[in-house]
Structures are given as C-alpha cells and as structure tokens.
CSV table of C-alpha atoms in Angstrom, one decimal:
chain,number,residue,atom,x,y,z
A,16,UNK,CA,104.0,-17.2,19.1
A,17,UNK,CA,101.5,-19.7,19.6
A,18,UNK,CA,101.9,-23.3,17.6
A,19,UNK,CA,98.4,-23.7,16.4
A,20,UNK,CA,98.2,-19.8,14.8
A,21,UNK,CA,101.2,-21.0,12.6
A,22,UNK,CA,99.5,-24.3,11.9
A,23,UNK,CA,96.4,-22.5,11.3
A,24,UNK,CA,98.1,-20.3,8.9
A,25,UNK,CA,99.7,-23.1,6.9
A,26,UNK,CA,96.3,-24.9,6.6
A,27,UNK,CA,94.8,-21.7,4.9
A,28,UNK,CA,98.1,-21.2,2.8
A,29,UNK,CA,97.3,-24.6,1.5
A,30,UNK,CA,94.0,-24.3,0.9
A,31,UNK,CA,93.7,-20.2,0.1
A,32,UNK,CA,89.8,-20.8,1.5
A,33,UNK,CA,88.4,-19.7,4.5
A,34,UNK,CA,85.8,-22.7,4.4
A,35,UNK,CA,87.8,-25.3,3.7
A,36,UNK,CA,90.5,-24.5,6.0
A,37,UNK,CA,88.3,-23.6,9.2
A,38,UNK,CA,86.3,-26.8,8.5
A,39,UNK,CA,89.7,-29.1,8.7
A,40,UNK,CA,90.6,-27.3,11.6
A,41,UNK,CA,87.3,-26.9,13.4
A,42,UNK,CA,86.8,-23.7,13.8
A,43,UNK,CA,84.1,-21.3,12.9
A,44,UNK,CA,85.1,-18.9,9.7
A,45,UNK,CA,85.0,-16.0,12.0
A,46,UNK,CA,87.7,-17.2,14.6
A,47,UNK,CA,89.7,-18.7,11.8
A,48,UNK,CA,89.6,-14.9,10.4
A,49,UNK,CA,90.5,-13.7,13.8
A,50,UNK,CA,93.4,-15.6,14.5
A,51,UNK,CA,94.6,-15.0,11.3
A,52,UNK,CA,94.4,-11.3,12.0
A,53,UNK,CA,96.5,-11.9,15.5
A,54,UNK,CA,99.2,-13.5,13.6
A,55,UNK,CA,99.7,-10.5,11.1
A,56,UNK,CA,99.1,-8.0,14.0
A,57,UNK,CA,102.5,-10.2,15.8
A,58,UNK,CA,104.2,-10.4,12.7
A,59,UNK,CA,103.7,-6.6,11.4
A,60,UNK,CA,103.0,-7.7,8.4
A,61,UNK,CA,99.8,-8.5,6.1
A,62,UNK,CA,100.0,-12.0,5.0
A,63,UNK,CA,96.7,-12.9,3.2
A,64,UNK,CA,94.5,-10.9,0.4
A,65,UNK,CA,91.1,-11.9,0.9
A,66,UNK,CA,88.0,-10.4,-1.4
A,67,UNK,CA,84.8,-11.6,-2.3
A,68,UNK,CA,85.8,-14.2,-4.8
A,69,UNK,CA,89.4,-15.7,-3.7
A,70,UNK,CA,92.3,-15.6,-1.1
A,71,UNK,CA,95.9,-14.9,-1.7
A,72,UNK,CA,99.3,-15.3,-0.1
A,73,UNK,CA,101.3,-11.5,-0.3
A,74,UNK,CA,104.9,-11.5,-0.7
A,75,UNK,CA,105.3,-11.5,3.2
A,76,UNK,CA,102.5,-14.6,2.9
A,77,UNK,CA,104.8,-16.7,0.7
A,78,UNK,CA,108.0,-15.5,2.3
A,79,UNK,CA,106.4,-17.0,5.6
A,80,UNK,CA,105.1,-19.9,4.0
A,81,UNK,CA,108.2,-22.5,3.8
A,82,UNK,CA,110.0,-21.0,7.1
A,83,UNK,CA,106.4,-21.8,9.1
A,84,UNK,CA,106.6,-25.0,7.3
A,85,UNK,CA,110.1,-25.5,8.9
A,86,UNK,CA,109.5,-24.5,12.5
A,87,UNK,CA,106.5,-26.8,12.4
A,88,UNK,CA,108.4,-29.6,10.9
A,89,UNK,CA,110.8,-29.5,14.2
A,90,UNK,CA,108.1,-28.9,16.8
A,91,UNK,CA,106.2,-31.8,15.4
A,92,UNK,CA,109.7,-33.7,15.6
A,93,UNK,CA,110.3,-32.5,19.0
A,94,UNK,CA,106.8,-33.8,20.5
A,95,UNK,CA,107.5,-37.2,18.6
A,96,UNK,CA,110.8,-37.6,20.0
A,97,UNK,CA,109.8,-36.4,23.7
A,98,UNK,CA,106.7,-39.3,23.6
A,99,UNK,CA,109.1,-41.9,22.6
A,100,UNK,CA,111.4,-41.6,25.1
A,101,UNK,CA,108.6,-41.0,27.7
A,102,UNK,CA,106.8,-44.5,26.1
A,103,UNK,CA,110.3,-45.9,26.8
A,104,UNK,CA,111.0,-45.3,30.1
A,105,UNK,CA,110.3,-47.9,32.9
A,106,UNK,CA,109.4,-47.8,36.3
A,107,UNK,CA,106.8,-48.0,38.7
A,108,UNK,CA,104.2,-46.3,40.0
A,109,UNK,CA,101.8,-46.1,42.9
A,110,UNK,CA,98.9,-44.7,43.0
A,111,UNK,CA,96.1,-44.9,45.8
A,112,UNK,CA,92.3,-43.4,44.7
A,113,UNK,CA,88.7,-43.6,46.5
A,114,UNK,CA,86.9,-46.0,44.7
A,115,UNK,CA,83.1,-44.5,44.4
A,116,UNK,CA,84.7,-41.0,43.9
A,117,UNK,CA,87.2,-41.3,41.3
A,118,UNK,CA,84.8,-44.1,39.6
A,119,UNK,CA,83.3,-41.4,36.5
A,120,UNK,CA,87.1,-41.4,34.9
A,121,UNK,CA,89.6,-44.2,37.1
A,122,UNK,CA,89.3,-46.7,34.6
A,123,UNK,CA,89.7,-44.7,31.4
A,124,UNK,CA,93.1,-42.8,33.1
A,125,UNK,CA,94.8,-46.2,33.7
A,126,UNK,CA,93.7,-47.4,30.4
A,127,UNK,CA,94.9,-44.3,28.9
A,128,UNK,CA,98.1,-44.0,30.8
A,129,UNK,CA,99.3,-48.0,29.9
A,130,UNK,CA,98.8,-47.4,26.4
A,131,UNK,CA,101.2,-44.6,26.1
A,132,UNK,CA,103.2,-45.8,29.2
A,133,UNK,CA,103.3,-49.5,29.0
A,134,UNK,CA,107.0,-50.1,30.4
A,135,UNK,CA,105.7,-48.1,33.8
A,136,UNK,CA,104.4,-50.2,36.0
A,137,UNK,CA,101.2,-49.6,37.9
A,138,UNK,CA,100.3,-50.3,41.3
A,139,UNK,CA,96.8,-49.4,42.4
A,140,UNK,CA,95.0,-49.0,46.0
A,141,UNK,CA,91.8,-48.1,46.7
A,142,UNK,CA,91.3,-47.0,50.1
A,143,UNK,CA,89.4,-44.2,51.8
A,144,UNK,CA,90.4,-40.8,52.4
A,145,UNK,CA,92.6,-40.6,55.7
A,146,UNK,CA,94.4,-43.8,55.2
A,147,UNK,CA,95.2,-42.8,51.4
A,148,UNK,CA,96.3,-39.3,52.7
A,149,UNK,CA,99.0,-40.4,55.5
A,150,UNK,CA,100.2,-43.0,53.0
A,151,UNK,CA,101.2,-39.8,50.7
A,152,UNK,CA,102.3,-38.0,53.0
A,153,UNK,CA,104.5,-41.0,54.0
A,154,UNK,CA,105.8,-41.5,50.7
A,155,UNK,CA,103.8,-45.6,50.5
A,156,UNK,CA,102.2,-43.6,48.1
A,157,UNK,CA,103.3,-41.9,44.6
A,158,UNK,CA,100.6,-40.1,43.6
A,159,UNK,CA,96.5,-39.8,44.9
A,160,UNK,CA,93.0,-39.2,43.6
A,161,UNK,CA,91.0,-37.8,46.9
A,162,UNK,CA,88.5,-35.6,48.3
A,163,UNK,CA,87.7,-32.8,50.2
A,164,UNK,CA,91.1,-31.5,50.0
A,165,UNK,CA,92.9,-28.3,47.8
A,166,UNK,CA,96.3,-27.3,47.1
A,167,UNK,CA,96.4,-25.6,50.7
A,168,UNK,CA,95.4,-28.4,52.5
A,169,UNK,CA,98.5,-30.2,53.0
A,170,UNK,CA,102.6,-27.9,53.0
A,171,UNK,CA,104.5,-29.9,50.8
A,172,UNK,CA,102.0,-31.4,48.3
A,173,UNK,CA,101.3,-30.5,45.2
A,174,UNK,CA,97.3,-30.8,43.3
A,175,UNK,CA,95.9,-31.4,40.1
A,176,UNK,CA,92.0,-30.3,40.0
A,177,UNK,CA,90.1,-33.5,38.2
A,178,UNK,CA,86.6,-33.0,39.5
A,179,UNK,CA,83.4,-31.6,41.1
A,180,UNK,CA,81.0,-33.7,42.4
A,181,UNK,CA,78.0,-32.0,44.2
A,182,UNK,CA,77.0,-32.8,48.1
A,183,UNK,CA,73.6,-34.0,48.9
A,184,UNK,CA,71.4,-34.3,52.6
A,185,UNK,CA,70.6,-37.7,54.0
A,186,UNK,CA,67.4,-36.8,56.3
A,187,UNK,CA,65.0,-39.4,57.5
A,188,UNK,CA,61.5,-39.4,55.5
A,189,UNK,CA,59.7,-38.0,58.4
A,190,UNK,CA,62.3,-34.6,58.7
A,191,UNK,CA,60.5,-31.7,58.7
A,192,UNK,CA,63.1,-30.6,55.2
A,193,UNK,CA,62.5,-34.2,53.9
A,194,UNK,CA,59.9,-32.8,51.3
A,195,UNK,CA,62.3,-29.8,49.5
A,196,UNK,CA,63.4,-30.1,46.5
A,197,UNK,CA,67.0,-28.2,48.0
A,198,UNK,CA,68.4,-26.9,51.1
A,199,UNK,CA,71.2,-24.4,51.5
A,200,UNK,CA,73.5,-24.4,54.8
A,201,UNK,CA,71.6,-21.5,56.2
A,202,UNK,CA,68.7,-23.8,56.3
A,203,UNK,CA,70.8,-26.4,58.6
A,204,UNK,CA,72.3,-24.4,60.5
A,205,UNK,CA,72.2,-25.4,64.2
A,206,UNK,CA,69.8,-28.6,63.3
A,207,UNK,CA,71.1,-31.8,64.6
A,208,UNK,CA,74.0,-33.2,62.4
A,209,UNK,CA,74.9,-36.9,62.3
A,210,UNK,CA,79.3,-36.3,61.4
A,211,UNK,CA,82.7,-38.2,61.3
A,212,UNK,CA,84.0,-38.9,64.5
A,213,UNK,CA,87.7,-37.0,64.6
A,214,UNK,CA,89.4,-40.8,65.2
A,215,UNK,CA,87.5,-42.1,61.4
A,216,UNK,CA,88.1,-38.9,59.1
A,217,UNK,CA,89.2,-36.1,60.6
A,218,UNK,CA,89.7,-34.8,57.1
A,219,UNK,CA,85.7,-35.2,55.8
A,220,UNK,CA,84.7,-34.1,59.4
A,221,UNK,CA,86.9,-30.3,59.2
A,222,UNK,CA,85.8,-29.9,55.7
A,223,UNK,CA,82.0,-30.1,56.8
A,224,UNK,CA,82.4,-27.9,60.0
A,225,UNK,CA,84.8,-25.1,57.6
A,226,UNK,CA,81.6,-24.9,54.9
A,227,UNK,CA,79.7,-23.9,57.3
A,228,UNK,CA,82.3,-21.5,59.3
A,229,UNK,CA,83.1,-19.9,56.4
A,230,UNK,CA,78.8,-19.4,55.8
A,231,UNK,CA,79.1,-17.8,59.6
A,232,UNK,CA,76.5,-20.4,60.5
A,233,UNK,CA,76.3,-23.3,62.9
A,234,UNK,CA,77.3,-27.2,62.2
A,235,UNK,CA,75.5,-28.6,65.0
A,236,UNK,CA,77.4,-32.1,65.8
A,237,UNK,CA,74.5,-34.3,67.6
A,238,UNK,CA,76.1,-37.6,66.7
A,239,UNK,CA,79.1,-39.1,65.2
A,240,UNK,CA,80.1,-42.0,63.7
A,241,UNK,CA,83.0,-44.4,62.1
A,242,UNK,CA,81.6,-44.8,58.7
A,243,UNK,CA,78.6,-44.0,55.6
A,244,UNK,CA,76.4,-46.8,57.0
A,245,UNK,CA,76.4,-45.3,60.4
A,246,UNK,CA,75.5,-42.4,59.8
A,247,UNK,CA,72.6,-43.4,57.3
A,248,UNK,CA,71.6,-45.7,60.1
A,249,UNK,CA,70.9,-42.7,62.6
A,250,UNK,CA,69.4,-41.0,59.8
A,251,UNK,CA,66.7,-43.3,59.1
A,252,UNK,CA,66.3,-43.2,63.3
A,253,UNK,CA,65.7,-39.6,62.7
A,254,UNK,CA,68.7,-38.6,64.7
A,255,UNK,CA,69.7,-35.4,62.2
A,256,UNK,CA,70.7,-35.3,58.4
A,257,UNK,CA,73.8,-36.2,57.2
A,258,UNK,CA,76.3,-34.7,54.1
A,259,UNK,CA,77.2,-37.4,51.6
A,260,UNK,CA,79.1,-36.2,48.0
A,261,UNK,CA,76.2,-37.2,45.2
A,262,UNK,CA,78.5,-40.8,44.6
A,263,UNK,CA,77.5,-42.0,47.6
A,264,UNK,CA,73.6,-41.2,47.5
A,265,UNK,CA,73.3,-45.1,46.2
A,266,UNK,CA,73.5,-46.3,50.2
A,267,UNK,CA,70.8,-43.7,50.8
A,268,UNK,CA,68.0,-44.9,47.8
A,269,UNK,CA,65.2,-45.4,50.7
A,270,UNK,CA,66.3,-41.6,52.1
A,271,UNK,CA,65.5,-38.4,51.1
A,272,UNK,CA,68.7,-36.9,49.3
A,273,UNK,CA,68.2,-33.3,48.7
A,274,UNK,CA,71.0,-30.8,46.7
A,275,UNK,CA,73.0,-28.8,49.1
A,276,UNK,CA,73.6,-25.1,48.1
A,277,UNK,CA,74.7,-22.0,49.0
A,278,UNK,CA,72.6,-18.7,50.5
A,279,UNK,CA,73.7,-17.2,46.6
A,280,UNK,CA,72.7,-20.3,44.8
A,281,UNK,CA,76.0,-21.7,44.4
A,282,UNK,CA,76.1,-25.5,44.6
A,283,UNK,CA,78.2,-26.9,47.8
A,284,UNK,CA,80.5,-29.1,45.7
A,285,UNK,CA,83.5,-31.4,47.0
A,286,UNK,CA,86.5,-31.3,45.0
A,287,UNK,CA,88.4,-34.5,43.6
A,288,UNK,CA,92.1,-33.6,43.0
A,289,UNK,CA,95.3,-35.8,41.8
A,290,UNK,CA,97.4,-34.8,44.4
A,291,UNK,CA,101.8,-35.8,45.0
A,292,UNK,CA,104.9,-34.8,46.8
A,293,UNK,CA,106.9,-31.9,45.8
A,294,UNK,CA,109.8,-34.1,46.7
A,295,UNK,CA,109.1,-37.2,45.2
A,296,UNK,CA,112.5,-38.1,42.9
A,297,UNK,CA,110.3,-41.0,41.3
A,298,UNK,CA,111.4,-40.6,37.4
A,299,UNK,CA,107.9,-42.0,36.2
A,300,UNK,CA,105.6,-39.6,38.2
C-alpha cells in the first residue's frame, strides 16, 4: 500500500471535505477522489459517503481511521530515526565533477548535502572528463558528476541520471551552414570535423563518432586537437565545425553556435550522470 494514499486518507478523515483536504495536500479534487477510490478498491471496502452536501466516515471508515493513524505514526518514526543516524554518521567523501557542466545544480547539492550531512566530510575536484574517469575507476575518487557517459559505459560502475544539456555547432561565420537556425547530423555528415585527439579525451572523441554511427552517417575527422580553445581556434580558421555541449557555447560568443538535432527532430543531448563503484565499501557514499 502506498504511504501517501493512507496519508491522504487521514487528511480527508480529518477534514470530511474534498476541498479542504486536496488543497492541504495539493492535489486537484479529482485526483484526491481518485486515489481515494484506489484505496477502497485495495482495501475491499467502502470507506467514505460522499453526497452533494457533506462527506462521511462508514463503519469500515472509522474502523480504519485510528489503525492508519498508527502505521503512520511508526513510518513517520521510522524516517526520523533513519535521518538521525544518517546526520550522525562521519566520514569522508570524495567527489570529482566537471566544473562548467555540473555548474546549473553543483553548488546547491553540496549545500544541500552538508546541511543534512554535516559530520561527512567533503572533498571536492573539479577536473575534466578522462582524468575524473580513471580517478574512479581507480578508487582516488568516491563518487563523479561527468559527461558523455551511461550506465553501460564503464563494467563495474554504477549511474545516477542528473542532467541533459543540449549540443551545439561551432562553424566559422563564413561556413556555408553558419546562417541556419539548426543542423541535424545528416546535415554534417562527411563535412570536415575539427575533434579530440584520442591521447586528450578519448571518451568525448567515441561519443561524437558513435552519434553519428548510430545515424549510419559519416563523422569526418579533418583535424584534432588537445582542448575547447583549439578547436574554436581552427574554427574561426574555417577548418570545419566543431560539437560543444550548450555550457561551453560562452568560448564561442564571436561563432556561430547552432542547435544540433536529430533527422526525427530529436535534440542531440549529452548526458550528465553521478556515477560510483559497485564495490566501494565507503560507509558515507
């Protein structure tokens, strides 16, 4: 049985008014009606009367009432209890995240996570991708915001989806795409491509060349390089466009940075996942 039906049905039981109740629970009338309706059809047994001018408890209603009361009571007890000892607990931690990437929410987590956790102690790293990755996979690191990976990516890891963030073309102004408003990958295909050289990030560099696989189409390689500024460099030569996640678009503000999408319409996204070992004995993770 779900918690929040039987708090739901306490909050009406208290109140014997649809309005009232769904208002302090937000929730529309109708799904307050609804879920009251699932918890009677589990229960096989009626346990409201509801015309147009008041609400009841049944026998089965007020036979409910004090035992729901009850299991509430020790749930709510439970959940107290669990948080204390989780508040409690010391330790460390170490976590390792991309700076521009995990920027929309980074500082709000650790905020968030030292108010209800302030005997664990945090220690951060902001790195890029590769670097952050072997460190996981290591065990230098605990735990890891990063991109362009999934749950398959790595055998032993485990992921926690957090984010999309959508993929934008660097071109030179004087490209002949430079003036569309979006491109899709069948429109690149087999254009000059400025990419990560395997040696820099292997990881960004597969996950470029698998989009477009995975299309059927050509990435076309023309140029690579060890880093962002590189690449925009040879962009603004007019040497091919280059894929940057939308974060990033603020080293490109004299470029051209056009949406990247699929042939169906779909937006070409990059994912940002929390991502640890399977293994990892570290109490506070």
């Amino acid at each position: 049985m779900d918690i929040n039906r039987l708090n739901e049905f306490i909050t009406l039981a208290e109140h014997l008014n649809y309005s009232k109740a769904a208002a302090q629970l937000f929730l529309t009338q109708p799904s307050l009606s609804r879920h009251i309706h699932d918890l009677e059809k589990t229960l096989g047994a009626r346990l409201f009367v509801r015309d147009t001018h008041s609400v009841s408890l049944t026998e089965a209603g007020k036979l409910f009432y004090p035992e729901a009361k009850e299991i509430m009571k020790h749930y709510q007890h439970a959940v107290a209890s669990v948080r204390d000892l989780a508040a409690s607990a010391g330790g460390n931690l170490s976590i390792g995240f991309l700076g521009a990437a995990s920027q929309p929410f980074f500082t709000g987590f650790v905020a968030d996570f030292t108010q209800h956790y302030p005997n664990i102690n945090l220690t951060l790293q902001c790195g890029d991708l590769d670097p952050l990755a072997k460190q996981l996979l290591d065990g230098d690191l605990d735990i890891c915001f990063i991109t362009h990976v999934d749950s398959s990516f790595f055998s032993g890891l485990q992921s926690d989806f957090i984010l999309h963030d959508g993929l934008m073309i660097a071109l030179s102004p004087s490209h002949p795409l430079a003036d569309r408003e979006r491109l899709t990958l069948e429109d690149l295909s087999g254009l000059p491509a400025i990419a990560f050289s395997m040696q820099s990030n292997p990881i960004t560099r597969d996950f470029h060349i698998q989009m477009f696989k995975k299309a059927g189409l050509h990435y076309n390689i023309s140029c690579e390089t060890a880093d962002v500024e590189t690449a925009l460099f040879f962009v603004r030569l007019n040497k091919g466009y280059f894929i940057l996640p939308r974060h990033l678009t603020f080293m490109a503000e004299d470029l051209p940075h056009i949406p990247l999408y699929t042939a169906d319409g779909k937006r070409c996204v990059i994912p940002l996942n929390l991502l640890w070992k399977k293994d990892n004995e570290n109490p506070s993770l």
